[in-house]
Coordinates of C-alpha atoms and ligand atoms in Angstrom, one line a residue:
X1 CA 11.0 -23.2 31.3
X2 CA 12.0 -25.7 28.6
X3 CA 14.9 -28.1 28.9
X4 CA 18.0 -27.3 27.1
X5 CA 18.7 -29.8 24.3
X6 CA 20.9 -29.5 21.2
X7 CA 20.5 -25.9 20.1
X8 CA 23.8 -26.0 18.2
X9 CA 25.7 -26.6 21.4
X10 CA 24.5 -23.4 23.2
X11 CA 22.1 -23.4 26.1
X12 CA 18.7 -22.4 25.0
X13 CA 17.6 -19.0 26.0
X14 CA 14.6 -18.9 28.4
X15 CA 11.5 -18.9 26.4
X16 CA 7.8 -18.3 26.9
X17 CA 6.9 -21.9 26.4
X18 CA 4.6 -23.5 23.8
X19 CA 1.4 -21.8 22.8
X20 CA -1.7 -24.2 22.8
X21 CA -1.6 -26.9 20.2
X22 CA 2.0 -26.3 19.2
X23 CA 5.1 -28.7 19.3
X24 CA 8.8 -28.0 19.5
X25 CA 10.5 -28.5 16.1
X26 CA 13.9 -28.6 17.8
X27 CA 16.8 -28.0 15.5
X28 CA 14.7 -28.4 12.3
X29 CA 13.4 -25.4 10.5
X30 CA 10.6 -26.4 8.1
X31 CA 10.2 -24.5 4.8
X32 CA 6.7 -23.4 4.1
X33 CA 6.2 -21.6 0.8
X34 CA 3.2 -21.3 -1.4
X35 CA 5.3 -20.3 -4.3
X36 CA 8.6 -21.3 -5.9
X37 CA 11.6 -19.6 -4.2
X38 CA 12.4 -16.5 -6.4
X39 CA 15.8 -15.8 -7.8
X40 CA 16.2 -12.5 -6.0
X41 CA 19.6 -11.0 -5.4
X42 CA 20.2 -8.6 -2.7
X43 CA 21.2 -6.0 -5.3
X44 CA 17.7 -6.4 -6.9
X45 CA 15.8 -6.4 -3.6
X46 CA 13.7 -3.3 -2.7
X47 CA 11.4 -2.5 0.1
X48 CA 8.7 0.2 -0.3
X49 CA 6.2 1.7 2.2
X50 CA 3.2 3.6 0.7
X51 CA -0.5 4.1 1.1
X52 CA -1.6 6.3 4.1
X53 CA 1.8 8.0 4.7
X54 CA 3.2 11.4 4.2
X55 CA 6.3 10.4 2.3
X56 CA 6.1 7.1 0.5
X57 CA 9.6 5.6 0.0
X58 CA 11.5 2.7 -1.6
X59 CA 14.7 1.5 0.0
X60 CA 17.2 -0.5 -1.8
X61 CA 19.6 -3.0 -0.1
X62 CA 22.3 -0.4 0.7
X63 CA 20.0 2.3 1.9
X64 CA 18.1 -0.1 4.1
X65 CA 21.4 -1.1 5.6
X66 CA 22.1 2.5 6.7
X67 CA 19.2 2.2 9.2
X68 CA 20.1 1.2 12.8
X69 CA 20.7 -2.5 13.1
X70 CA 18.2 -4.4 15.3
X71 CA 17.5 -8.0 16.0
X72 CA 15.1 -10.5 17.5
X73 CA 16.0 -13.5 19.7
X74 CA 13.1 -15.5 20.8
X75 CA 10.5 -17.9 19.5
X76 CA 8.5 -18.4 16.3
X77 CA 5.2 -20.3 15.8
X78 CA 3.8 -21.7 12.5
X79 CA 0.1 -22.3 12.3
X80 CA 0.8 -25.9 11.0
X81 CA 1.8 -26.4 14.7
X82 CA 5.6 -26.3 14.8
X83 CA 7.3 -23.7 17.0
X84 CA 11.0 -23.0 17.3
X85 CA 12.6 -21.6 20.5
X86 CA 15.4 -19.1 20.7
X87 CA 15.9 -18.3 17.1
X88 CA 18.1 -15.3 16.2
X89 CA 17.4 -12.8 13.5
X90 CA 19.1 -9.5 12.6
X91 CA 18.0 -6.7 10.4
X92 CA 16.2 -3.4 11.1
X93 CA 13.2 -2.6 13.2
X94 CA 10.1 -1.7 11.1
X95 CA 9.7 1.3 13.3
X96 CA 12.9 2.8 11.7
X97 CA 11.3 2.6 8.3
X98 CA 7.8 3.7 9.4
X99 CA 9.2 6.8 11.3
X100 CA 10.7 8.0 7.9
X101 CA 7.5 7.7 5.9
X102 CA 5.3 9.3 8.7
X103 CA 2.0 7.3 8.8
X104 CA -1.2 9.2 8.8
X105 CA -3.3 8.9 11.9
X106 CA -6.1 7.4 9.9
X107 CA -3.9 4.3 9.1
X108 CA -5.0 1.3 11.1
X109 CA -3.8 -1.7 9.1
X110 CA -1.1 -2.8 6.7
X111 CA -0.9 -5.2 3.8
X112 CA 2.5 -6.7 3.6
X113 CA 3.5 -8.1 0.2
X114 CA 6.2 -10.2 -1.3
X115 CA 8.3 -9.8 -4.5
X116 CA 6.4 -13.0 -5.4
X117 CA 2.9 -11.6 -4.9
X118 CA 2.1 -13.4 -1.6
X119 CA 0.4 -11.0 0.9
X120 CA -0.6 -10.9 4.6
X121 CA -2.6 -8.3 6.5
X122 CA -1.7 -7.0 9.9
X123 CA -3.0 -4.3 12.3
X124 CA -0.5 -1.4 12.2
X125 CA -0.2 -1.8 16.0
X126 CA 1.2 -5.3 15.4
X127 CA 4.1 -4.1 13.3
X128 CA 5.1 -1.0 15.5
X129 CA 6.5 -0.6 19.0
X130 CA 9.5 -2.9 18.5
X131 CA 7.5 -6.0 17.5
X132 CA 8.4 -6.4 13.8
X133 CA 11.6 -6.3 11.8
X134 CA 12.9 -6.6 8.2
X135 CA 15.3 -9.4 8.7
X136 CA 18.3 -10.4 6.6
X137 CA 20.3 -12.5 8.9
X138 CA 19.6 -15.8 10.7
X139 CA 21.9 -17.0 13.4
X140 CA 24.6 -14.5 12.2
X141 CA 24.5 -15.6 8.6
X142 CA 22.6 -14.2 5.5
X143 CA 19.0 -15.5 5.5
X144 CA 18.6 -18.6 3.1
X145 CA 16.6 -17.9 0.0
X146 CA 14.2 -20.6 0.9
X147 CA 13.5 -18.9 4.2
X148 CA 12.9 -15.5 2.6
X149 CA 16.4 -14.2 1.8
X150 CA 17.6 -11.7 0.9
X151 CA 15.1 -10.2 3.4
X152 CA 11.7 -11.1 5.0
X153 CA 9.3 -9.5 7.4
X154 CA 9.4 -10.9 10.9
X155 CA 6.4 -10.6 13.2
X156 CA 7.2 -13.3 15.8
X157 CA 4.4 -12.6 18.2
X158 CA 1.9 -13.7 15.5
X159 CA 1.7 -17.0 13.6
X160 CA 4.5 -17.1 11.2
X161 CA 2.4 -16.9 8.0
X162 CA 2.3 -13.1 8.7
X163 CA 6.1 -13.0 8.3
X164 CA 6.2 -12.5 4.6
X165 CA 9.3 -13.9 2.8
X166 CA 11.1 -12.0 0.1
X167 CA 9.3 -8.9 1.4
X168 CA 8.7 -6.1 -1.1
X169 CA 6.6 -3.6 0.8
X170 CA 3.9 -2.5 3.2
X171 CA 0.8 -0.6 2.2
X172 CA -0.9 1.4 5.0
X173 CA -4.7 1.4 4.9
X174 CA -7.6 2.7 7.0
X175 CA -9.3 -0.7 7.0
X176 CA -8.4 -4.4 7.1
X177 CA -7.9 -6.2 3.8
X178 CA -7.4 -10.0 3.8
X179 CA -4.1 -11.3 2.5
X180 CA -3.3 -14.6 0.9
X181 CA -4.1 -17.0 3.7
X182 CA -6.6 -14.7 5.4
X183 CA -8.7 -14.9 2.2
X184 CA -8.4 -18.7 2.4
X185 CA -10.1 -19.1 5.8
X186 CA -7.2 -18.2 8.2
X187 CA -7.6 -15.7 11.1
X188 CA -7.2 -12.0 10.4
X189 CA -4.9 -11.5 13.3
X190 CA -3.3 -14.9 14.2
X191 CA -2.3 -14.6 17.8
X192 CA -0.8 -18.0 18.7
X193 CA -1.5 -17.6 22.5
X194 CA -5.2 -17.3 21.7
X195 CA -5.0 -20.0 19.0
X196 CA -6.4 -17.7 16.4
X197 CA -5.8 -20.1 13.5
X198 CA -8.9 -19.9 11.5
X199 CA -11.5 -17.1 10.8
X200 CA -13.9 -17.2 13.8
X201 CA -11.3 -18.7 16.3
Ligands
LIG1 N1 6.2 -15.1 0.4 C1 5.8 -16.0 1.3 N2 5.9 -15.7 2.6 C2 5.6 -16.6 3.5 C3 5.0 -17.8 3.1 C4 4.8 -18.1 1.7 O1 4.3 -19.1 1.3 N3 5.2 -17.1 0.8 N4 4.5 -18.7 4.0 C5 4.3 -18.2 5.4 C6 4.2 -19.3 6.3 S1 2.7 -20.1 6.3 C7 5.1 -19.6 7.2 S2 4.9 -20.7 8.5 C8 6.5 -18.9 7.1 C9 7.5 -20.0 6.9 O2 8.7 -19.5 6.9 P1 9.9 -20.5 6.6 O3 9.7 -21.2 5.3 O4 11.2 -19.7 6.7 O5 9.8 -21.5 7.8 O6 6.6 -18.0 6.1 C10 5.4 -17.2 5.8 N5 5.7 -16.3 4.8
LIG2 MO1 2.8 -21.4 8.4

């Protein structure tokens, strides 16, 4: 259990502690972007799921907001070694989107991609079962553009590079296909508790 200190005046929620090699960033939230923050209005944001699914679909902002609201409160862990405890995101569970497109049983992996072109690969099992979200609110307010607003992928049980900012879609595949960082030496899965930082870890 971590000591409570300065999380905007509220006591910190109980957290799972720091994964190996991580430090507590406290109230700061570093911005890590490989690209320039895009000028993307909510009205222009879209989210598509295609590949190995029965019914590929593209949601716009309004249609995505008709899905059941869901949120995450807990910790996030960046591979550059900062972690944040007890953050609060709101949006929609990826399960709600995936149920509607009906994934083929052959689908094993996804490539998540951004409106900017950034990509990250994930096992399908890591984005189902209530473990991944499309998030558009942070701490009760619209997600800042620099943190991926209008909407980002959130997969908090893996290193944060998997949580694609300005998310544009998921493609379901029957094989693993490295994304931006995975093609540059980072681990294909990225479990912080097993310190899967680099390929071979
Ligand atoms: N589109 C996009 N998504 C991205 C990144 C990026 O460079 N571009 N960086 C990743 C990395 S390495 C991290 S740690 C988190 C950082 O999110 P933050 O800037 O909101 O802290 O976003 C991830 N998603
Ligand atoms: Mo990161």
